[in-house]
CSV table of C-alpha atoms in Angstrom, one decimal:
chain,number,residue,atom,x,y,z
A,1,UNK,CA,-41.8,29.7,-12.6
A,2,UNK,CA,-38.9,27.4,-11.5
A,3,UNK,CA,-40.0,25.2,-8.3
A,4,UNK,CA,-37.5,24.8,-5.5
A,5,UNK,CA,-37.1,21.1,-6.7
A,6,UNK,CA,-36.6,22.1,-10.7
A,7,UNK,CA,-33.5,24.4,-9.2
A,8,UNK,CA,-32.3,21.9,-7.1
A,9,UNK,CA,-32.0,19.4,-9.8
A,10,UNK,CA,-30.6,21.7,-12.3
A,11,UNK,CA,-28.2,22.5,-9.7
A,12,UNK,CA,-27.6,19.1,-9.2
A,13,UNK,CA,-27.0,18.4,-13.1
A,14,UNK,CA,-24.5,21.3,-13.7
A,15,UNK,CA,-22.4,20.4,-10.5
A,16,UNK,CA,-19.1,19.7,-11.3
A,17,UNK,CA,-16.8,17.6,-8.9
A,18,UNK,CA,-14.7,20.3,-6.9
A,19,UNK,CA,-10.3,19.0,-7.2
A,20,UNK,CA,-9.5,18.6,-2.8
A,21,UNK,CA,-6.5,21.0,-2.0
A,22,UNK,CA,-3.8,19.0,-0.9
A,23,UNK,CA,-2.5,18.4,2.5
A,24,UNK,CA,-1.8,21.7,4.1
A,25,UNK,CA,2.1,20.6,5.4
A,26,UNK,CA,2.4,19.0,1.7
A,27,UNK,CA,2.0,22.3,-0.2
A,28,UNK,CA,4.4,24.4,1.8
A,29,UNK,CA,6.5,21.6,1.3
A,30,UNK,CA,6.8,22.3,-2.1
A,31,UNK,CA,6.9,25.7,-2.2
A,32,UNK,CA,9.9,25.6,0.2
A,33,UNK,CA,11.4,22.9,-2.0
A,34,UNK,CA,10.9,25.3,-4.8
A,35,UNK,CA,13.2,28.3,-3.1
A,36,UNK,CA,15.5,25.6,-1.8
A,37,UNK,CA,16.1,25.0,-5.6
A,38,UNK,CA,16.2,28.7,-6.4
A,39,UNK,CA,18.6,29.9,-3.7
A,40,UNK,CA,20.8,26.6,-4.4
A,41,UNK,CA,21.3,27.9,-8.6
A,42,UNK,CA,21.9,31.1,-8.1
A,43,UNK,CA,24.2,30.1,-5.3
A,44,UNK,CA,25.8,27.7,-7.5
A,45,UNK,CA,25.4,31.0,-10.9
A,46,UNK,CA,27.3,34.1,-8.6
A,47,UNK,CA,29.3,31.9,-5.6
A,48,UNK,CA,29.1,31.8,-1.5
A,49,UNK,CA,30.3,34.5,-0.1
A,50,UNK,CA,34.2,33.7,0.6
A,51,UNK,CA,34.1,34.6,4.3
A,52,UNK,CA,31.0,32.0,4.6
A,53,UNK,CA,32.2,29.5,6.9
A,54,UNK,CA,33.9,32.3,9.3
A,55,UNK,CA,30.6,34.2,9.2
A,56,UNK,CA,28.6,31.2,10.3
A,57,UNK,CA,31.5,30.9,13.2
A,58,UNK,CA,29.9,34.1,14.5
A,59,UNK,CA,27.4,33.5,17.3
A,60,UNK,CA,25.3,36.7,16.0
A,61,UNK,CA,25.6,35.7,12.4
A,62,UNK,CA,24.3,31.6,13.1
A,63,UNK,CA,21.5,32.4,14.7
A,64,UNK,CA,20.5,35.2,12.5
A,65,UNK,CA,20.8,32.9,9.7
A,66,UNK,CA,19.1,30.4,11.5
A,67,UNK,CA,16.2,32.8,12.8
A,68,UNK,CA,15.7,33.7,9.0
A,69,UNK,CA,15.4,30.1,7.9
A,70,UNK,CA,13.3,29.1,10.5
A,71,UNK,CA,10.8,32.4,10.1
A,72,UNK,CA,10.6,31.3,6.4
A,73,UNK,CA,9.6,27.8,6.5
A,74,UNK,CA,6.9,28.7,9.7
A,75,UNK,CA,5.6,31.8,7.8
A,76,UNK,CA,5.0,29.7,4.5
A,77,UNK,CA,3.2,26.8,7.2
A,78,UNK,CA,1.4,29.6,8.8
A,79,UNK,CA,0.0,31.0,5.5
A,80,UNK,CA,-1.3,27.7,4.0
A,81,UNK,CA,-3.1,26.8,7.2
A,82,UNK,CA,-4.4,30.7,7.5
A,83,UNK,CA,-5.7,30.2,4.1
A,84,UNK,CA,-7.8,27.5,4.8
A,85,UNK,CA,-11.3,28.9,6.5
A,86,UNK,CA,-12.0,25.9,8.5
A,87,UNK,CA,-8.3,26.4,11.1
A,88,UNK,CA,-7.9,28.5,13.4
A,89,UNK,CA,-6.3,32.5,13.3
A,90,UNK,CA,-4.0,31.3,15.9
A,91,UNK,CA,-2.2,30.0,13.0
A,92,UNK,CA,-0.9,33.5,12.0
A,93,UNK,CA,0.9,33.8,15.0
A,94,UNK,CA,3.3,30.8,14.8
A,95,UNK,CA,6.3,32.9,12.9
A,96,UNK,CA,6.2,35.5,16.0
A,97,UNK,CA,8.8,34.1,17.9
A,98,UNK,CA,11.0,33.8,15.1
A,99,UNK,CA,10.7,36.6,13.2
A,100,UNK,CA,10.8,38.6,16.5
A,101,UNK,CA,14.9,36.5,16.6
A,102,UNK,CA,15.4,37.3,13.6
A,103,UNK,CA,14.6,41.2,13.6
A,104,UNK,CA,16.6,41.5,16.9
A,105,UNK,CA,19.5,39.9,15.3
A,106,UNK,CA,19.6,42.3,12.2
A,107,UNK,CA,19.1,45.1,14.3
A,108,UNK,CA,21.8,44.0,17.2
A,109,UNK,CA,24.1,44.0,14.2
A,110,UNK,CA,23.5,47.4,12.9
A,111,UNK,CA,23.8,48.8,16.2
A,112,UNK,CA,27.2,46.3,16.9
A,113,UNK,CA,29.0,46.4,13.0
A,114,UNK,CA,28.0,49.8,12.1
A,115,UNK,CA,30.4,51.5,9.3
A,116,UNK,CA,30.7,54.8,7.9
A,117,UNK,CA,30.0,54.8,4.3
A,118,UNK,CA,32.8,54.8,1.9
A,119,UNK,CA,33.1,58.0,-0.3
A,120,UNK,CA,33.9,56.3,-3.6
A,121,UNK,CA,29.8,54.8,-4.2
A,122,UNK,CA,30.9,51.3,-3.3
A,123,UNK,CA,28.6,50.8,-0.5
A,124,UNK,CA,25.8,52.2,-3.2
A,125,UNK,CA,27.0,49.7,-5.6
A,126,UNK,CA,26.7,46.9,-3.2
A,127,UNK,CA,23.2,48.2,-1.8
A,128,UNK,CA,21.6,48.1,-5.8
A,129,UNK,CA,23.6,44.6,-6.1
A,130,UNK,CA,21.8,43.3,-3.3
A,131,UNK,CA,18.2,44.5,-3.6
A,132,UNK,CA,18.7,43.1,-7.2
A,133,UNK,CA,19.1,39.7,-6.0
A,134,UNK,CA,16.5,40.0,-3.6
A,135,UNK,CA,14.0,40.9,-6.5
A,136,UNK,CA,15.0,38.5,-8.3
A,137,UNK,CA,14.5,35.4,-5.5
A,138,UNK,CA,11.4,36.9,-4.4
A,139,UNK,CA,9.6,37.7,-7.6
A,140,UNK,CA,9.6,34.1,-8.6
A,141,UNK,CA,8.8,33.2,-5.4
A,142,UNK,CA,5.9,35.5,-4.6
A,143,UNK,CA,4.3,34.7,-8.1
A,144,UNK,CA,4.4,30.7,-7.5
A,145,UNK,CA,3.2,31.0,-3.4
A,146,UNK,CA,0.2,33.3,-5.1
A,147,UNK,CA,-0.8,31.1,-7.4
A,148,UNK,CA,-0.8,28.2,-4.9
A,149,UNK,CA,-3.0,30.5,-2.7
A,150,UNK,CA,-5.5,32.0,-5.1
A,151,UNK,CA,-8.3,30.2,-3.4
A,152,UNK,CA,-7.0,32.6,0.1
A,153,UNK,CA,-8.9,35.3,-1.3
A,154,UNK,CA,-12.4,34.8,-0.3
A,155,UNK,CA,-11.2,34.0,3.6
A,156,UNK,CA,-7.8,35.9,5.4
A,157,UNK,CA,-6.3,37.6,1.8
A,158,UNK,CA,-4.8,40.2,3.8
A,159,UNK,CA,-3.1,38.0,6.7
A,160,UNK,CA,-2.4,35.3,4.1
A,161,UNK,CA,-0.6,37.9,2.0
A,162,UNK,CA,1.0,39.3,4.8
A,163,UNK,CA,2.7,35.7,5.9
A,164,UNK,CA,3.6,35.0,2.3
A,165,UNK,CA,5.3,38.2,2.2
A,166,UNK,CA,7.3,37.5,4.9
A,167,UNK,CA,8.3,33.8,3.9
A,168,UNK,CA,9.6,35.1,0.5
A,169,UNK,CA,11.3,38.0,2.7
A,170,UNK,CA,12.8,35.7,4.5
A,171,UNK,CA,14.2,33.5,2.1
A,172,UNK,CA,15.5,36.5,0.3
A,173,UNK,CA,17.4,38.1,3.2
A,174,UNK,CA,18.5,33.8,3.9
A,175,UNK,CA,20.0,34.3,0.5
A,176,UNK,CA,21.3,37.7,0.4
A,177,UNK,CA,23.3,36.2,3.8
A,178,UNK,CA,24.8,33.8,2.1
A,179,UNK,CA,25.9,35.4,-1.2
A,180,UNK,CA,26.7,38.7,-0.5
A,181,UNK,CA,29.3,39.7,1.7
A,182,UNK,CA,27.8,43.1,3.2
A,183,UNK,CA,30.4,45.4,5.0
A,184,UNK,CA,27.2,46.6,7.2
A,185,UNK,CA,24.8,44.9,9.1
A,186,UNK,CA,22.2,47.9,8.8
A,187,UNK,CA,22.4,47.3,4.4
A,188,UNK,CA,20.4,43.7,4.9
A,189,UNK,CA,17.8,45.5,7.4
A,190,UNK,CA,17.0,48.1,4.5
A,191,UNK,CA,17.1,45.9,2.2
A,192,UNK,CA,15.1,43.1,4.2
A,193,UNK,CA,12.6,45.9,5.1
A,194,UNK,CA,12.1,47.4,1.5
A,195,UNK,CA,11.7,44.3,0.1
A,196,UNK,CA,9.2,43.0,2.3
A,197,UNK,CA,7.1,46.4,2.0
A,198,UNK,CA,7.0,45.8,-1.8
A,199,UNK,CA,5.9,42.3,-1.0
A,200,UNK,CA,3.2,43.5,1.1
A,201,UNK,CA,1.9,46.6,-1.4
């Protein structure tokens, strides 16, 4: 029969030196680097919207974009931190305020710019246009901020996944703002919503 000692030294001899995660602020760094990148080429592939500069004019539509930029970059901070077991679950609550912005601003804008629906499937058109580009920002995304959170999964998986969800959300809805000109206010909030509860399943 092993002795306590003989396991311990086995133990010992089999250890293998464990790779430190990196900075927590450094790796949502680069995961927001890597969608800055991604939203810039396919920018740069399909063009800005042409009524851009007038949009970002609007009051409404500034802080909108702005409340959507600024939920993506906490919710990515909040995730990392969340992941790790030794901070704090307050961390989960730093995209609140934000994403609480943000949410009122789509909605005022349904409620403000709402437009029937054309007859002639253009609005359809436009809807499948833009949940395409939303899948394809946030599938890339999703798959690179999983893999740079695998080791979430013994500790908050569910709030992690939750705030990752929500930072590639964001960034998708950040984009879909700034490529697509949408006739309706209430086409980004299904869209944003719909995306972000495939995200989450």
């Amino acid at each position: 029969m092993t002795s306590t000692e003989q396991l311990i030294e086995s133990l010992v001899a089999q250890a293998r030196p464990v790779r430190r995660l990196r900075r927590p602020l450094l790796r949502p760094a680069v995961w927001l680097l890597a969608a800055a990148i991604l939203v810039t080429l396919y920018a740069v592939g399909h063009e800005l919207r042409e009524d851009l500069f007038d949009r970002l004019a609007q009051a409404e539509f500034a802080l909108g974009t702005i409340a959507a930029l600024a939920t993506a970059v906490l919710a990515a901070v909040a995730a990392f931190y969340a992941s790790l077991p030794d901070r704090s679950r307050g961390w989960m609550l730093l995209p609140v305020p934000t994403l609480v912005l943000w949410l009122s601003t789509v909605g005022m804008g349904c409620l403000a710019n709402w437009v029937p629906l054309p007859a002639d499937g253009k609005a359809l058109e436009t809807a499948a246009d833009c949940l395409a580009t939303a899948v394809l920002i946030s599938f890339p995304l999703l798959m690179l901020l999983l893999m740079m959170l695998r080791h979430a999964e013994a500790t908050r998986p569910v709030a992690v996944s939750l705030l990752g969800s929500l930072a590639v959300a964001a960034v998708a809805s950040l984009a879909l703002s700034l490529i697509h000109p949408l006739t309706a206010a209430v086409q980004v909030l299904v869209t944003n919503i719909g995306t972000t509860l495939i995200l989450v399943a």
